[in-house]
PDB file of C-alpha atoms in Angstrom:
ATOM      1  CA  UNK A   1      13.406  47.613 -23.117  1.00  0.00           C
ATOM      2  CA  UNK A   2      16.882  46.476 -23.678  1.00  0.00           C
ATOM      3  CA  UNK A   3      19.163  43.994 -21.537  1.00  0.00           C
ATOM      4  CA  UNK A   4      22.857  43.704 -21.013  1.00  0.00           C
ATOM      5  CA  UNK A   5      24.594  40.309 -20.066  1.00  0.00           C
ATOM      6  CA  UNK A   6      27.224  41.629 -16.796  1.00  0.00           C
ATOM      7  CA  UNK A   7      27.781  37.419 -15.414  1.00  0.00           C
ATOM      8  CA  UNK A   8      27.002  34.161 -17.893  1.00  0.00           C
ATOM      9  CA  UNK A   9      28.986  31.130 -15.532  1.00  0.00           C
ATOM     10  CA  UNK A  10      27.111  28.862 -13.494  1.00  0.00           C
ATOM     11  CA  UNK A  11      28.134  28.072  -9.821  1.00  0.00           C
ATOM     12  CA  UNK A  12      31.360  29.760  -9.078  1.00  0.00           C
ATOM     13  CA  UNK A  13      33.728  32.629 -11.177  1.00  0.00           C
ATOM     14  CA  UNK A  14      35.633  31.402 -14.077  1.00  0.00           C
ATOM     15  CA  UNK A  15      37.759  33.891 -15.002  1.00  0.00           C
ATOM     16  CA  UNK A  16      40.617  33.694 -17.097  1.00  0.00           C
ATOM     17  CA  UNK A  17      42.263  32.955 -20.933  1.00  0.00           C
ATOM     18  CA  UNK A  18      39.846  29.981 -21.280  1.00  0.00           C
ATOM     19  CA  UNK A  19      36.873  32.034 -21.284  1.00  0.00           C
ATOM     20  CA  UNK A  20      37.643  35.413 -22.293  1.00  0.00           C
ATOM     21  CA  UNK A  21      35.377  35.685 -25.151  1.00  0.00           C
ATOM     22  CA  UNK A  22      32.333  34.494 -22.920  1.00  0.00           C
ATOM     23  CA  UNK A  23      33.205  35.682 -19.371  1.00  0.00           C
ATOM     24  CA  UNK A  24      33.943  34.055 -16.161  1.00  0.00           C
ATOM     25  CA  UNK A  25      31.721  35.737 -14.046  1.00  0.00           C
ATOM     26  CA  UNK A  26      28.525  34.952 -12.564  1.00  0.00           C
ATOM     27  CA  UNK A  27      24.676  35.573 -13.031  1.00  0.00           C
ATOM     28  CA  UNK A  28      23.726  39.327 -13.286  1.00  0.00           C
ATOM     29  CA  UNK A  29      21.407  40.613 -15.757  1.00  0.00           C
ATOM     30  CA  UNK A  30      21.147  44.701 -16.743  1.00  0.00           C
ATOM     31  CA  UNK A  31      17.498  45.642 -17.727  1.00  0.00           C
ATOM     32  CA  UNK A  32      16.121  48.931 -18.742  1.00  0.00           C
ATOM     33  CA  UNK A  33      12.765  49.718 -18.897  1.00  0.00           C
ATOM     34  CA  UNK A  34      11.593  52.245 -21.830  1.00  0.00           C
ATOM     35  CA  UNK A  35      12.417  55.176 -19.195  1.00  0.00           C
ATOM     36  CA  UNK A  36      15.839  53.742 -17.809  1.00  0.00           C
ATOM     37  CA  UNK A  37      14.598  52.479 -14.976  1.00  0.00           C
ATOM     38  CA  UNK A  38      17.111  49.957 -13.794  1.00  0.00           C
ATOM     39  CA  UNK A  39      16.172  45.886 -12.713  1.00  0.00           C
ATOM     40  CA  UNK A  40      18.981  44.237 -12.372  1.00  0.00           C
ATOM     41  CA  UNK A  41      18.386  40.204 -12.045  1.00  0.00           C
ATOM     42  CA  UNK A  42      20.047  38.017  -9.555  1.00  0.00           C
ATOM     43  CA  UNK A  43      23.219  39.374  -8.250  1.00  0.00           C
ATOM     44  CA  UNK A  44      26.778  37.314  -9.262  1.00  0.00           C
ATOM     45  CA  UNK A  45      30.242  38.098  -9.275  1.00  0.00           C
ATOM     46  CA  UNK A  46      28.795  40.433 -12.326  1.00  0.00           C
ATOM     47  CA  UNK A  47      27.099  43.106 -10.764  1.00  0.00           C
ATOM     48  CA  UNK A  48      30.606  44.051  -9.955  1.00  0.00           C
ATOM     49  CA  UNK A  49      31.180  44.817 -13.189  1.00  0.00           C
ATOM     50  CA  UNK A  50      27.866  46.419 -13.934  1.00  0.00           C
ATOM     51  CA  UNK A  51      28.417  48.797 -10.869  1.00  0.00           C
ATOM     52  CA  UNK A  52      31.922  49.744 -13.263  1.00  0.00           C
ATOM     53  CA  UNK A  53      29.341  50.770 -15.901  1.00  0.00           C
ATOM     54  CA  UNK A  54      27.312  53.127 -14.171  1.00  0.00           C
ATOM     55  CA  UNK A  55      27.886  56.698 -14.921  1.00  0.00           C
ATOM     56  CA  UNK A  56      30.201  58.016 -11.721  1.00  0.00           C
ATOM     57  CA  UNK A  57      28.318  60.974  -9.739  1.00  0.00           C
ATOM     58  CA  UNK A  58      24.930  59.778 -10.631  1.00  0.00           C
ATOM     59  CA  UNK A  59      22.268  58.540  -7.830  1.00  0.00           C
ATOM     60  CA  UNK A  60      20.813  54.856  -8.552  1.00  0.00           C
ATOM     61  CA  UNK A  61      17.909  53.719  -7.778  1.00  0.00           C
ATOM     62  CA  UNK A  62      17.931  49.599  -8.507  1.00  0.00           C
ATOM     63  CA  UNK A  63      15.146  46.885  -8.337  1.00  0.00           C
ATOM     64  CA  UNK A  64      17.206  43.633  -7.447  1.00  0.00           C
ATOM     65  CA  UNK A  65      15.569  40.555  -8.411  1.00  0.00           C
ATOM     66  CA  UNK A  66      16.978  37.728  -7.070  1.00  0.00           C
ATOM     67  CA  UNK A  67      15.718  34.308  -8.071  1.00  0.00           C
ATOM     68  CA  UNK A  68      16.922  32.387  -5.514  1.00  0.00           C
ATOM     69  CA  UNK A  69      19.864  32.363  -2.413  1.00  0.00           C
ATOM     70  CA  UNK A  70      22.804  30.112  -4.179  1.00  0.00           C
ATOM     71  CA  UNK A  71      25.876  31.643  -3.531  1.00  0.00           C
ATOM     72  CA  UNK A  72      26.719  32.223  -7.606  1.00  0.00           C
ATOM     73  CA  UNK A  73      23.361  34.667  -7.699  1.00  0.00           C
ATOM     74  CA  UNK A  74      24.031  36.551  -4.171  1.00  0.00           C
ATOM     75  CA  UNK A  75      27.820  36.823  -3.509  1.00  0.00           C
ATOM     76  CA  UNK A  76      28.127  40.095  -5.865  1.00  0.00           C
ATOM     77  CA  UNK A  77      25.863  42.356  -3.383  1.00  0.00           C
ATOM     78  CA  UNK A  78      28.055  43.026  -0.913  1.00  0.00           C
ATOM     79  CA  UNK A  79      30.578  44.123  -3.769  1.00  0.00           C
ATOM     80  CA  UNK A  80      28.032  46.286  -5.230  1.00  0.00           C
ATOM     81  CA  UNK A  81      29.677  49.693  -4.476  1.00  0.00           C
ATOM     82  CA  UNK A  82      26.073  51.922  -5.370  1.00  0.00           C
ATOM     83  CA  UNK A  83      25.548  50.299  -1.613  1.00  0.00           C
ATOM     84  CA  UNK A  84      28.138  52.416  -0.006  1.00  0.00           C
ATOM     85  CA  UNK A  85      26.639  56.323  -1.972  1.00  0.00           C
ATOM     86  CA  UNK A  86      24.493  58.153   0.282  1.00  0.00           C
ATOM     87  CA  UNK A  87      21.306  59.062  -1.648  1.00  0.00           C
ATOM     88  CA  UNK A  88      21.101  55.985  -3.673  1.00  0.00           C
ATOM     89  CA  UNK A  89      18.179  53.376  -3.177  1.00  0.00           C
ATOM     90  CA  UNK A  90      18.037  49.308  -3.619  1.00  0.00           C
ATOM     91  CA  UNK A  91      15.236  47.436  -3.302  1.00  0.00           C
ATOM     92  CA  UNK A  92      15.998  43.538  -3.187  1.00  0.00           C
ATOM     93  CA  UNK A  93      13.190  41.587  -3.753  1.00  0.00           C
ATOM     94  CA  UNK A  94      12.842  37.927  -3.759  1.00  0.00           C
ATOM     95  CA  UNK A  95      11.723  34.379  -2.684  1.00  0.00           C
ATOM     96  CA  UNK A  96      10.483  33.737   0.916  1.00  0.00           C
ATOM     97  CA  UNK A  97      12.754  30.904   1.935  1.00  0.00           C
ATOM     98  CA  UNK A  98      11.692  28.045   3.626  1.00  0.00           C
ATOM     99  CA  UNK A  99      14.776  26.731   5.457  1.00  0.00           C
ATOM    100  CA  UNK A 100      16.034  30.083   6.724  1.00  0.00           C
ATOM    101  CA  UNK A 101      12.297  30.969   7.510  1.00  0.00           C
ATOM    102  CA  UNK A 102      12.998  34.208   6.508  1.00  0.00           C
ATOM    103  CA  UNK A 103      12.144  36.367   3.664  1.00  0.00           C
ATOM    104  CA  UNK A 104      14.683  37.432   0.694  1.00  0.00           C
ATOM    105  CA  UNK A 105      16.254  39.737   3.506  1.00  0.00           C
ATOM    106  CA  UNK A 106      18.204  37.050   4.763  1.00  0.00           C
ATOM    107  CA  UNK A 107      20.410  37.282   2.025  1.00  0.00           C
ATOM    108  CA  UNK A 108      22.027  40.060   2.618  1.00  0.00           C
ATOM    109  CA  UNK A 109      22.277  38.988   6.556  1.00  0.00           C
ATOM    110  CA  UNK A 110      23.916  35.735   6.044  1.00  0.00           C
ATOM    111  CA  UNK A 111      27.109  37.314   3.792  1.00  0.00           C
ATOM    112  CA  UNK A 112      27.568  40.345   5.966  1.00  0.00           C
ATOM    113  CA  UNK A 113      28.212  38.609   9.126  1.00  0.00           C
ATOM    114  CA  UNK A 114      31.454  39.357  10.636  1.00  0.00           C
ATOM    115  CA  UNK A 115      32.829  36.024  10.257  1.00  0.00           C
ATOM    116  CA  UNK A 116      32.586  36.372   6.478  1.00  0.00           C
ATOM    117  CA  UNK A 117      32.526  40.354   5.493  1.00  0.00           C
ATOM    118  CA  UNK A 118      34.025  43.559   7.039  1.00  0.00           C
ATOM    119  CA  UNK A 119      30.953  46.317   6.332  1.00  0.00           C
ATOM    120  CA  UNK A 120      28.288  45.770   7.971  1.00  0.00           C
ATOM    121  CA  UNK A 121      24.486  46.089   6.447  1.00  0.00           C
ATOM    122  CA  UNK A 122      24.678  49.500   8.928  1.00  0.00           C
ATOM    123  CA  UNK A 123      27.749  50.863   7.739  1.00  0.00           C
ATOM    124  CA  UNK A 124      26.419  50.911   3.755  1.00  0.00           C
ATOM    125  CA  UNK A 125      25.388  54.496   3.138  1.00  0.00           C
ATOM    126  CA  UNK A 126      22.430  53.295   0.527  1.00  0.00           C
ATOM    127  CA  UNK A 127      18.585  53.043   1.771  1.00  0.00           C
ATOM    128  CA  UNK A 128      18.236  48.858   1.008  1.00  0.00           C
ATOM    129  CA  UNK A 129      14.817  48.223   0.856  1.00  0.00           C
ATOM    130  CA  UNK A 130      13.278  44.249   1.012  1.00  0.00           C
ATOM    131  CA  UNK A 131      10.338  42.495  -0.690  1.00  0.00           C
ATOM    132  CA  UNK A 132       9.551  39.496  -0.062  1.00  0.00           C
ATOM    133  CA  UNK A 133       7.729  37.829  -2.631  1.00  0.00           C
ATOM    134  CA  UNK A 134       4.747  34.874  -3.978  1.00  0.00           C
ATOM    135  CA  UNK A 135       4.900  33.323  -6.741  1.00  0.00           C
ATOM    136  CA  UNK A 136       2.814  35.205  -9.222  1.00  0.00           C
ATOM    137  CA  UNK A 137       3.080  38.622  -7.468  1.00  0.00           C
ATOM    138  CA  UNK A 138       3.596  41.195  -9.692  1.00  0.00           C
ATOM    139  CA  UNK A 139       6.112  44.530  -9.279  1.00  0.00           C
ATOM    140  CA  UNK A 140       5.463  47.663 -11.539  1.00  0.00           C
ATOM    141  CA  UNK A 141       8.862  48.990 -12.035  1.00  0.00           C
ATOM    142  CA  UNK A 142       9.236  51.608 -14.207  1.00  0.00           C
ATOM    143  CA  UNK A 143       6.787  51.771 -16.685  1.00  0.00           C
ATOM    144  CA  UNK A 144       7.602  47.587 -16.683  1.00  0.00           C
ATOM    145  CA  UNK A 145       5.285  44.749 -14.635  1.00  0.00           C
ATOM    146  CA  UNK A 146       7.628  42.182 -12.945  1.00  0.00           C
ATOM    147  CA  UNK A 147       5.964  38.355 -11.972  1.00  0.00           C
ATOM    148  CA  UNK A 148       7.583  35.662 -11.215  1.00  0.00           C
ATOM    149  CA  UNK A 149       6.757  31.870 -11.667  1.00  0.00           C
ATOM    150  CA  UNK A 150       8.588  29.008  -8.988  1.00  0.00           C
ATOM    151  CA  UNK A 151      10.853  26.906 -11.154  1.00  0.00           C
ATOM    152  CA  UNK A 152      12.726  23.690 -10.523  1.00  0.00           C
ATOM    153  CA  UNK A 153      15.460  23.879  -8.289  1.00  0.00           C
ATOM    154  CA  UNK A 154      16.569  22.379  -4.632  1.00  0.00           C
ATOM    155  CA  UNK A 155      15.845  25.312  -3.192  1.00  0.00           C
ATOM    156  CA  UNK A 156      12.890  28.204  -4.454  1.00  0.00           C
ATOM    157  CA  UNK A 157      13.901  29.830  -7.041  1.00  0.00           C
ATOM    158  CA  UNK A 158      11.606  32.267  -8.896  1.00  0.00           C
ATOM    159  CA  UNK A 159      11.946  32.914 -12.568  1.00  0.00           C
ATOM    160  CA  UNK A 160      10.854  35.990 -13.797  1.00  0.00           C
ATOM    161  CA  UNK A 161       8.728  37.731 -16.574  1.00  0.00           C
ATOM    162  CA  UNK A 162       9.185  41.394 -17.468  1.00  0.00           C
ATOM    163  CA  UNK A 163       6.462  43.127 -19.859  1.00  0.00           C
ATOM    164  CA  UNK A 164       7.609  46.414 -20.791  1.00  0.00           C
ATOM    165  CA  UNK A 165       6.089  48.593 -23.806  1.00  0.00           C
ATOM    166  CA  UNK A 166       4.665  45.550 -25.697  1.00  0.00           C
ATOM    167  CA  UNK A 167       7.535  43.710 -25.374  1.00  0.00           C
ATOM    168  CA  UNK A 168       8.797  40.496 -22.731  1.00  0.00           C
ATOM    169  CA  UNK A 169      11.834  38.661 -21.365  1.00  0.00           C
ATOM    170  CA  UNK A 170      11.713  35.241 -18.958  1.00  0.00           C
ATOM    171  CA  UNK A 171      14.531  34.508 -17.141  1.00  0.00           C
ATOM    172  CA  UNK A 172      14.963  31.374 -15.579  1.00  0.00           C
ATOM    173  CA  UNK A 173      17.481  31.656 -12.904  1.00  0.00           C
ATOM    174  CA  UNK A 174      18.143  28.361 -12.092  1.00  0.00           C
ATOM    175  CA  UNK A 175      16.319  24.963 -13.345  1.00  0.00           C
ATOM    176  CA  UNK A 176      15.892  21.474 -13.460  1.00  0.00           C
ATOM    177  CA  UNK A 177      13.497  19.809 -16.172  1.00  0.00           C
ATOM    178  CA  UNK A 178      10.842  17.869 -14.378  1.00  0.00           C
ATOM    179  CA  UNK A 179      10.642  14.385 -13.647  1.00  0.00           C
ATOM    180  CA  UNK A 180       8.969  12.015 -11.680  1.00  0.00           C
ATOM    181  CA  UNK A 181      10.494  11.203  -7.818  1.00  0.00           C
ATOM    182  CA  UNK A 182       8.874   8.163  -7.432  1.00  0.00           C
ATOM    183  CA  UNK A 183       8.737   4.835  -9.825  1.00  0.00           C
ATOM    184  CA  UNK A 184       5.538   3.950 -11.572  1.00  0.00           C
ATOM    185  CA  UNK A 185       3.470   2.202  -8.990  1.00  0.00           C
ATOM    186  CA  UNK A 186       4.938   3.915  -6.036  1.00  0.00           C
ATOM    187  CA  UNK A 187       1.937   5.078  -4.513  1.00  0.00           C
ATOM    188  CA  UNK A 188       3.467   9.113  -4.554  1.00  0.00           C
ATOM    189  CA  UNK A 189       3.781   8.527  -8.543  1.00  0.00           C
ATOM    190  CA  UNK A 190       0.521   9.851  -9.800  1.00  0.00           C
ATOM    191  CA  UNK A 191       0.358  12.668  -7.060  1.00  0.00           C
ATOM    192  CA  UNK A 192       4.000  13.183  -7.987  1.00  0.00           C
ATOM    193  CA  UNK A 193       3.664  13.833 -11.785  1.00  0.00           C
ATOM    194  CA  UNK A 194       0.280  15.728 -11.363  1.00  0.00           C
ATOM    195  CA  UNK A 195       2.678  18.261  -9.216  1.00  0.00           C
ATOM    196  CA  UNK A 196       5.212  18.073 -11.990  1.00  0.00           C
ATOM    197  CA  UNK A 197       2.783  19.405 -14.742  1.00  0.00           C
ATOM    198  CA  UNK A 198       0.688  21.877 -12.664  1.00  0.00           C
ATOM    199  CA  UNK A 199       3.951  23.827 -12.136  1.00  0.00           C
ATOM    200  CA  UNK A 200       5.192  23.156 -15.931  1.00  0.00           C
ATOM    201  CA  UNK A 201       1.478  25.150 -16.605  1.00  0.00           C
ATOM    202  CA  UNK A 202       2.393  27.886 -14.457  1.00  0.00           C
ATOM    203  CA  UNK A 203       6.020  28.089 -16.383  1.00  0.00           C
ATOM    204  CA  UNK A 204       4.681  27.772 -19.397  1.00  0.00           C
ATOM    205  CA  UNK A 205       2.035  30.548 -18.921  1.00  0.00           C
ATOM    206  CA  UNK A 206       4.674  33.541 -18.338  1.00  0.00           C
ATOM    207  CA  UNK A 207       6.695  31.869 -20.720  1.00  0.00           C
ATOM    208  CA  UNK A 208       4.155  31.966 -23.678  1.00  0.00           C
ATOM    209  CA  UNK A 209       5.214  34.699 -26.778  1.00  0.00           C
ATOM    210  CA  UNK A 210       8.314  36.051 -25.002  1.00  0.00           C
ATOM    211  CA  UNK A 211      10.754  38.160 -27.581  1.00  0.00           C
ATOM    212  CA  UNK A 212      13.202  36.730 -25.229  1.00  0.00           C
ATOM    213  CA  UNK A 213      14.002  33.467 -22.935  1.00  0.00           C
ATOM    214  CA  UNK A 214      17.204  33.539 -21.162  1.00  0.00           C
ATOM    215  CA  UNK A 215      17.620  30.006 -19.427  1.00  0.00           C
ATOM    216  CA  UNK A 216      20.333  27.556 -17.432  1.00  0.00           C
ATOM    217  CA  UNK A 217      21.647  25.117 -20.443  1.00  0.00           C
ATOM    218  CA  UNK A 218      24.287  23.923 -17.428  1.00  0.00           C
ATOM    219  CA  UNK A 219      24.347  20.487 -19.111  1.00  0.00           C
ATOM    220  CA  UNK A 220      24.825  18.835 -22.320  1.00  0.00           C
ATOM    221  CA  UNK A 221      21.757  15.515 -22.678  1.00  0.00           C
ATOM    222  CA  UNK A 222      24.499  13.072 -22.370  1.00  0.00           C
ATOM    223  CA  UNK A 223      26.044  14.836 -19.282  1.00  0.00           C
ATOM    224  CA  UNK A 224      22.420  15.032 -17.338  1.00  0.00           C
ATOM    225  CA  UNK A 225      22.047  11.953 -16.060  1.00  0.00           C
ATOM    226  CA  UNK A 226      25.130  12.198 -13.687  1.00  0.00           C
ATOM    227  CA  UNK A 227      23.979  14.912 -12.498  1.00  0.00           C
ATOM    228  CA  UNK A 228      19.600  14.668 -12.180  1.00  0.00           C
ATOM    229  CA  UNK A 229      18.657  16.737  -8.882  1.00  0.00           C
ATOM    230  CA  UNK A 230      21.588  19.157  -9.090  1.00  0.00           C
ATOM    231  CA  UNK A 231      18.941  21.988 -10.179  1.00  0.00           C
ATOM    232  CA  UNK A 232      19.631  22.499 -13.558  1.00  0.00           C
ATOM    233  CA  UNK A 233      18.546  22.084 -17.274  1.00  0.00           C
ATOM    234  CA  UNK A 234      19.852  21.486 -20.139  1.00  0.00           C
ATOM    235  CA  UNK A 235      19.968  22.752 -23.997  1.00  0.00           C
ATOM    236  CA  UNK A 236      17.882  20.216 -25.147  1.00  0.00           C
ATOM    237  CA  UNK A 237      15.370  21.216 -22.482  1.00  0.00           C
ATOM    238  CA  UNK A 238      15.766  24.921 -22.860  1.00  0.00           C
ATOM    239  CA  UNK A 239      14.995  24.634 -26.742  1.00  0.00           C
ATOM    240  CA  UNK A 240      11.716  22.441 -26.275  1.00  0.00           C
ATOM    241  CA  UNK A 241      10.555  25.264 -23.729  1.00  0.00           C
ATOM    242  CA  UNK A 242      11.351  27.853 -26.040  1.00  0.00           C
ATOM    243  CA  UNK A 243       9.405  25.832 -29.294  1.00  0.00           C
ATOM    244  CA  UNK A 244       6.725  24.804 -27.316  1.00  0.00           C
ATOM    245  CA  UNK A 245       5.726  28.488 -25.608  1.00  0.00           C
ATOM    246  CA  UNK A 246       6.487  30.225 -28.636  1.00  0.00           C
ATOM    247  CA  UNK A 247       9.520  32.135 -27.714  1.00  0.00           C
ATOM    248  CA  UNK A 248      11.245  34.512 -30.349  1.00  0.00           C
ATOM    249  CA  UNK A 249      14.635  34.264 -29.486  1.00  0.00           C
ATOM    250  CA  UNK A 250      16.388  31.491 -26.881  1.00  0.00           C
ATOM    251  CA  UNK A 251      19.644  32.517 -24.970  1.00  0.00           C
ATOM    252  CA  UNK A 252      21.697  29.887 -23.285  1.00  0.00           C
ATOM    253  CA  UNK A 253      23.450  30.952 -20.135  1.00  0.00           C
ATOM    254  CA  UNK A 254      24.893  29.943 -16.497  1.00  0.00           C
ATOM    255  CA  UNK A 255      27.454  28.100 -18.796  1.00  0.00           C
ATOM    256  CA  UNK A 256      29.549  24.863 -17.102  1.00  0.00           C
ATOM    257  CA  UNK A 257      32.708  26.476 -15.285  1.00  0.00           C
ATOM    258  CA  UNK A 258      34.804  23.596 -16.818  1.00  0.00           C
ATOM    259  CA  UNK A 259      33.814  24.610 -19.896  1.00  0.00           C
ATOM    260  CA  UNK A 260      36.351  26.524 -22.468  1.00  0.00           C
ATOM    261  CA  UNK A 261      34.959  29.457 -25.070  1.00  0.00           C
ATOM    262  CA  UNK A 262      36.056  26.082 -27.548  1.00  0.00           C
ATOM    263  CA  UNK A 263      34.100  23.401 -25.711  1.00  0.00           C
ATOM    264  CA  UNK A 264      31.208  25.948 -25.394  1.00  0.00           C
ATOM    265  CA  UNK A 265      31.455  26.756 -28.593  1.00  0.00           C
ATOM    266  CA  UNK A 266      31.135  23.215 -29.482  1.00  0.00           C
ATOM    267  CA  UNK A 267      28.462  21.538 -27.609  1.00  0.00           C
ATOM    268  CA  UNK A 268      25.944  24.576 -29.057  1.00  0.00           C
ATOM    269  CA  UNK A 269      26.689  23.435 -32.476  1.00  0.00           C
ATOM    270  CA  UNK A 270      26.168  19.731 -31.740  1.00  0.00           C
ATOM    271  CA  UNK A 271      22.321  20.896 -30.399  1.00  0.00           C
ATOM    272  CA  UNK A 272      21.818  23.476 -32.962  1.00  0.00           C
ATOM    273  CA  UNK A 273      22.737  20.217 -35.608  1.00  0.00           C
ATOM    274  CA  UNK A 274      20.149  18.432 -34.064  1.00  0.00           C
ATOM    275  CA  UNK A 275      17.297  20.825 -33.732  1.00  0.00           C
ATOM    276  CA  UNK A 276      17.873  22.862 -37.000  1.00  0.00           C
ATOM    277  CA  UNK A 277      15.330  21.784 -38.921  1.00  0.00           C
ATOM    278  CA  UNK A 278      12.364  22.122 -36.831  1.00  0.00           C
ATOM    279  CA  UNK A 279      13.047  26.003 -35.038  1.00  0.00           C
ATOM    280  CA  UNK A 280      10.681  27.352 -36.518  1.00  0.00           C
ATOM    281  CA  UNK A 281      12.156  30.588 -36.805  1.00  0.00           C
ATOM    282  CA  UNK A 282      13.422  30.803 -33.156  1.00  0.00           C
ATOM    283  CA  UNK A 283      16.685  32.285 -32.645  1.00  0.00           C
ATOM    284  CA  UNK A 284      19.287  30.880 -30.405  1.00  0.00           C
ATOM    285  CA  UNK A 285      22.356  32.203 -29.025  1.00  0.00           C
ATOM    286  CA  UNK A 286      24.968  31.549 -26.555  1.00  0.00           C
ATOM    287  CA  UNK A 287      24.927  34.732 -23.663  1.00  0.00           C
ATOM    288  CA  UNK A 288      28.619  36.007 -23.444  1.00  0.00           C
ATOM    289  CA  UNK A 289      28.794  39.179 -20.910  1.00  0.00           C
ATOM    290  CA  UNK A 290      28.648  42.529 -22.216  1.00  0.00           C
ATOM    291  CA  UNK A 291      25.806  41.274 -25.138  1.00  0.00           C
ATOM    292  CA  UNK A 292      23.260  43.754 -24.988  1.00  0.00           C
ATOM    293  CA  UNK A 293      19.824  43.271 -26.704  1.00  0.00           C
ATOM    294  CA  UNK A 294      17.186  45.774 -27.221  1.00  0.00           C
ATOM    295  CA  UNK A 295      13.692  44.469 -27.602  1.00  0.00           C
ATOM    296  CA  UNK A 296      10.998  46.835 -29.825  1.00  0.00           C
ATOM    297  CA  UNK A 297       7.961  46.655 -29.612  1.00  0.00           C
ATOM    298  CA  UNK A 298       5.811  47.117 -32.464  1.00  0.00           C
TER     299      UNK A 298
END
């Protein structure tokens, strides 16, 4: 199984001299399983580029996993030109979302209204299949099993595990470390916090032994607290999850927009300072798009 980085920026396109060597566009992830199937996760500004990769002429069949309805993991579908081929196949799958009351076909409805897109879901030549998923649910795709695990966000987002030929990836999609809603003594606290770790379990569960954990390191520890319910984590959170599950190898992405290649570049050295001397052997890098990474099994 290998993996391509097509989108690394968090919340809206970046694109331009300041990050060129990391990329401006938003969350997509290429996977292919041991037999090329293809699982693309969540669906940014880069699955533009991704569709630029594919070879021209050939039919795709994709498994879209999309871990949760944000704009910056949605708004590259309707750009996604495999969706305009007669003969090729999508299959979305995704979240059931609670506000919409709909399942992870909604969206795909709510960016190809008139108001907001010319083409209409009826005018794309592609079969577009949905999937509606549970936490836990698992897809065979490909020779590869597919389960996802509800992480820590304002609105469900589903991260997801992929096993494939003794080997496994976690990817995060977007999320928020933890923490308590309520002040000790408010009578929600205990409830509250028994929540909080029942869910960390389930996280930690698919996390456990990955060869690779991709995960949101929007924030730097001393740029959190402004910014606690946003949805997001941050290094120092992403590299405790990785030490404490076991992962081999940590990659930071849905990098600050603000953020230069320089001040990117800079804030990962200040955490790998600090946590040098107790990874372990765990591997850390910072995603830039077009990084691919092949994962053998043994």
């Amino acid at each position: 199984m290998k993996f391509t980085f097509r989108g690394v920026r968090g919340s809206i396109p970046s694109p331009g001299p300041r990050t060129a060597r990391y990329g401006g566009n938003t969350t997509c992830i290429e996977v292919r399983t041991d037999n090329d199937s293809l699982i693309i996760l969540d669906a940014g500004s880069g699955i533009f580029s991704l569709a630029q990769q594919l070879p021209p002429g050939e039919p795709v069949d994709a498994h879209v996993f999309i871990t949760h309805s944000h704009w910056d993991h949605i708004h590259g579908l309707p750009m996604f030109s495999p969706l305009f081929v007669a003969g090729n196949r999508m299959r979305l799958h995704g979240a059931f979302d609670a506000i919409s009351g709909r399942g992870i076909e909604h969206v795909m409805a709510v960016q190809l209204q008139g108001s907001y897109f010319p083409v209409s879901e009826a005018a794309m030549a592609a079969s577009i299949e949905y999937r509606t998923l549970a936490p836990g649910e698992a897809v065979e795709v490909g020779g590869a099993r597919v389960r996802g695990a509800e992480m820590n966000h304002p609105v469900v987002n589903l991260g997801y595990r992929i096993d494939c030929g003794g080997v496994a990836l976690f990817f995060s999609g977007d999320h928020e470390p933890f923490y308590n809603l309520h002040p000790p003594g408010h009578a929600e606290h205990m409830a509250c916090a028994a929540r909080n770790a029942q869910r960390q379990a389930g996280i930690d569960a698919l996390v456990a032994g990955v060869d690779a954990l991709i995960m949101d390191c929007s924030y730097t520890r001393e740029e959190y607290p402004g910014k606690q319910g946003w949805g997001h984590g941050t290094f120092d959170a992403a590299f405790d999850l990785a030490l404490r599950c076991g992962a081999r190898r940590l990659y930071c992405t849905h990098h600050e927009p603000t953020r230069s290649d320089e001040q990117l570049e800079a804030v990962f050295a200040d955490v790998m300072g600090r946590y040098s001397s107790r990874l372990n052997g765990l591997q850390v890098f910072l995603a830039y798009e077009g990084l691919t990474v092949e994962l053998a099994g043994a």
